[in-house]
Short mmCIF file of N, CA and C in Angstrom, two decimals:
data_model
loop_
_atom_site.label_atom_id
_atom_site.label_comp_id
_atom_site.label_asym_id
_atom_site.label_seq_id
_atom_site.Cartn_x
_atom_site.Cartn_y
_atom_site.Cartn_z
N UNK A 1 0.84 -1.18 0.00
CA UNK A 1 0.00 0.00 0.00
C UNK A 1 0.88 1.24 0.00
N UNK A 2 0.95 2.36 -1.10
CA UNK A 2 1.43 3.54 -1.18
C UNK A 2 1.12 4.26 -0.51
N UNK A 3 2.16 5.70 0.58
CA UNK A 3 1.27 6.19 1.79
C UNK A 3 0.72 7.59 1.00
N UNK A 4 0.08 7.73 1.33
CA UNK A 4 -1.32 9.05 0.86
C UNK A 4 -0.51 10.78 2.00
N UNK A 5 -0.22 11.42 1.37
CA UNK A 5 0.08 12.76 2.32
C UNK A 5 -1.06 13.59 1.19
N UNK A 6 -2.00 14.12 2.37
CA UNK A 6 -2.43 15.40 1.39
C UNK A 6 -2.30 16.75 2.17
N UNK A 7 -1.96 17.78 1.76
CA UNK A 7 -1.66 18.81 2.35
C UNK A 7 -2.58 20.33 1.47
N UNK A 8 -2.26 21.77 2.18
CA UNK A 8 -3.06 22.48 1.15
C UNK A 8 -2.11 23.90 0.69
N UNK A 9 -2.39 24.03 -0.61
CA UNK A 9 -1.49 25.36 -0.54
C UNK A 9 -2.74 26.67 -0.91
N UNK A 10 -2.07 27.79 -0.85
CA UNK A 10 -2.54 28.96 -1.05
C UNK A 10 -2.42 29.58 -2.46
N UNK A 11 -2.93 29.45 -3.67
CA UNK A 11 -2.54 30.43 -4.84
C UNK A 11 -3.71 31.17 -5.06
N UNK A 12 -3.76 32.77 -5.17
CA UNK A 12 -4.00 34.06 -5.30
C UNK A 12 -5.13 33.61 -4.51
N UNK A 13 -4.50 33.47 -3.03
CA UNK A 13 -5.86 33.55 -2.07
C UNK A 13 -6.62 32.63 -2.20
N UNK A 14 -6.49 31.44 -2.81
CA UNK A 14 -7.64 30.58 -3.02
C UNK A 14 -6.79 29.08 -2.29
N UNK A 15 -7.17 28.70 -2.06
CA UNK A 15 -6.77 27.22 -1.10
C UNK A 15 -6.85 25.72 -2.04
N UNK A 16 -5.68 25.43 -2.30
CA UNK A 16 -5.66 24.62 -3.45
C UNK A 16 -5.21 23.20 -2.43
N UNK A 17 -5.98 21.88 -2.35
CA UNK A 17 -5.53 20.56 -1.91
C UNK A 17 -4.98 19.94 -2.59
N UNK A 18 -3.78 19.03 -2.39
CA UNK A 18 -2.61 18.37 -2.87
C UNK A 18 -2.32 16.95 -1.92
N UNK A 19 -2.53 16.30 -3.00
CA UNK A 19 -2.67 14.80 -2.35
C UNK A 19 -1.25 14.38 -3.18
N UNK A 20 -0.31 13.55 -2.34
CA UNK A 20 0.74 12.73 -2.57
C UNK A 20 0.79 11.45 -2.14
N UNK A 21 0.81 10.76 -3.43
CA UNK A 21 0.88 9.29 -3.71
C UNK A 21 1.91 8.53 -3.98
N UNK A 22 2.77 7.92 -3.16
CA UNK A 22 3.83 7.37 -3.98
C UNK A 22 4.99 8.67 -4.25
N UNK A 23 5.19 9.00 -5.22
CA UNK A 23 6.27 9.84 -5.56
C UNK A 23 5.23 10.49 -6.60
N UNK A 24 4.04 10.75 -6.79
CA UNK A 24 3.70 11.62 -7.86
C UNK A 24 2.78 12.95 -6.97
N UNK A 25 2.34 14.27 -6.92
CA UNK A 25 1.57 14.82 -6.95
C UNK A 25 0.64 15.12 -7.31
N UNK A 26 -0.74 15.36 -6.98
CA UNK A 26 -2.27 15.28 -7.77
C UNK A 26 -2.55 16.75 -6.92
N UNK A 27 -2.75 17.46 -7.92
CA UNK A 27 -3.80 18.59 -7.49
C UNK A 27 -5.44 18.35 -7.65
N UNK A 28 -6.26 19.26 -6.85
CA UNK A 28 -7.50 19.34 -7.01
C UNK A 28 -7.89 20.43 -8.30
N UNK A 29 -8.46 20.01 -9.32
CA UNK A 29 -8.96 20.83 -10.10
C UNK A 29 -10.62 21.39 -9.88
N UNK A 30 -11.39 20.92 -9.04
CA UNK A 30 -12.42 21.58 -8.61
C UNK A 30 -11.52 22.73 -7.64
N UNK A 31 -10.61 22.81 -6.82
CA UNK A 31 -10.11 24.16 -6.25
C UNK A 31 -9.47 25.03 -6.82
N UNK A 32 -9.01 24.58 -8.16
CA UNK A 32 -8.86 25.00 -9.73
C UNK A 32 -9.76 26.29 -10.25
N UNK A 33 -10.97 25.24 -10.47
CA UNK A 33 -11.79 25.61 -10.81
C UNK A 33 -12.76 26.84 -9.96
N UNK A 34 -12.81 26.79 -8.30
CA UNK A 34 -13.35 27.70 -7.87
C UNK A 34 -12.23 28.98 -8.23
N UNK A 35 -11.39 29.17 -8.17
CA UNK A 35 -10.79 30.64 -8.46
C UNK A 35 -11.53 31.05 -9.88
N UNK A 36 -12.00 30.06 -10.86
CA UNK A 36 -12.19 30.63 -12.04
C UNK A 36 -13.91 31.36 -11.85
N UNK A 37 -14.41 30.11 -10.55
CA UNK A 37 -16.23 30.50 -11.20
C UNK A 37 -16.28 29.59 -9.59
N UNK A 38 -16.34 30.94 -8.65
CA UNK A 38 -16.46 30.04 -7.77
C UNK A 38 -17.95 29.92 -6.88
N UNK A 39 -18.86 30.63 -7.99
CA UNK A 39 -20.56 30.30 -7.67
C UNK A 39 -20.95 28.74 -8.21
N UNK A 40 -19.98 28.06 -9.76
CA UNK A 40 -20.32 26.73 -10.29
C UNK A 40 -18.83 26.11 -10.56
N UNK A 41 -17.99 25.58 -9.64
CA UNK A 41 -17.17 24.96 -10.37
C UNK A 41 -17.06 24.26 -11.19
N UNK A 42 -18.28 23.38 -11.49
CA UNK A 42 -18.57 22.21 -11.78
C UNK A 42 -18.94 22.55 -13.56
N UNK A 43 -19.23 23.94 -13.79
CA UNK A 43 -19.56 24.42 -14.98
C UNK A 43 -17.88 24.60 -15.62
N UNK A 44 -17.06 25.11 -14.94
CA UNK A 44 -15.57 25.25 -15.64
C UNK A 44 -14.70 24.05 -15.46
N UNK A 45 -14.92 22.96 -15.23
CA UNK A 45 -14.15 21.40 -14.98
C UNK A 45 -14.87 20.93 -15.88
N UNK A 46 -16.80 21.27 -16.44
CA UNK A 46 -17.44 20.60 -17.86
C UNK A 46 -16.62 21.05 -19.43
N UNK A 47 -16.46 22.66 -18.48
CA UNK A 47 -15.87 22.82 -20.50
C UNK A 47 -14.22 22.49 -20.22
N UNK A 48 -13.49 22.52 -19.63
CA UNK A 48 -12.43 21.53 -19.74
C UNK A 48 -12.21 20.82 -20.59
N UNK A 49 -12.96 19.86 -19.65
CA UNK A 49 -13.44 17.74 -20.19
C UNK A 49 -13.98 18.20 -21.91
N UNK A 50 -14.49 18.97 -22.05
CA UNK A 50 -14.79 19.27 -23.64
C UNK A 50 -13.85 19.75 -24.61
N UNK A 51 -12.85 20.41 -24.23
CA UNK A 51 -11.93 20.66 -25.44
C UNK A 51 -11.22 20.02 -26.04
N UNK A 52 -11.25 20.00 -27.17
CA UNK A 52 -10.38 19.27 -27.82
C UNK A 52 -8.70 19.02 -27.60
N UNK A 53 -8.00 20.07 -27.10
CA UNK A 53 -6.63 20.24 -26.24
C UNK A 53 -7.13 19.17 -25.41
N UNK A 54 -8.05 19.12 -24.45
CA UNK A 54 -7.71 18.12 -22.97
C UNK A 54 -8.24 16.94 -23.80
N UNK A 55 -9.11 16.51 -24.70
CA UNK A 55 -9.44 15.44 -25.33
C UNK A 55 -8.06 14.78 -25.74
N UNK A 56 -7.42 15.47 -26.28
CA UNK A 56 -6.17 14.78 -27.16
C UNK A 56 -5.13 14.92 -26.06
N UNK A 57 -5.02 15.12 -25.13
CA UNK A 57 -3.97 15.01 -23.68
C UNK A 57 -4.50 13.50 -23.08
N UNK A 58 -5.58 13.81 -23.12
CA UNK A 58 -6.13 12.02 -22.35
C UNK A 58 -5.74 10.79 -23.03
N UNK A 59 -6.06 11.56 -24.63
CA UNK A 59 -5.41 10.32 -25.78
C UNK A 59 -4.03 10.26 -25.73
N UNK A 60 -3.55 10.61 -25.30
CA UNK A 60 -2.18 10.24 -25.20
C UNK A 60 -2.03 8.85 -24.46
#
């Protein structure tokens, strides 16, 4: 079992969570996403997942 550290940082005032797995880092992109639209995050993480840029990053 890989040990889990998650910790939080601060960028432009907004509180970003950071989970460490193993040797890799994972940010939260819903805390991403609230700096952008932080009445719907859930509306700026949809058009994301829709562009063709993040479409062809996944295909990789």
């Amino acid at each position: 079992m890989r040990d889990v550290i998650t910790t939080e940082m601060i960028v432009k005032e907004t509180k970003i969570r950071v989970m460490r797995v193993g040797n890799i880092n994972y940010i939260s992109l819903t805390d991403l996403a609230k700096y952008q639209n932080s009445s719907d995050p859930s509306f700026t993480v949809k058009n994301w997942l829709r562009r063709i840029t993040t479409i062809d990053y996944i295909g990789l």
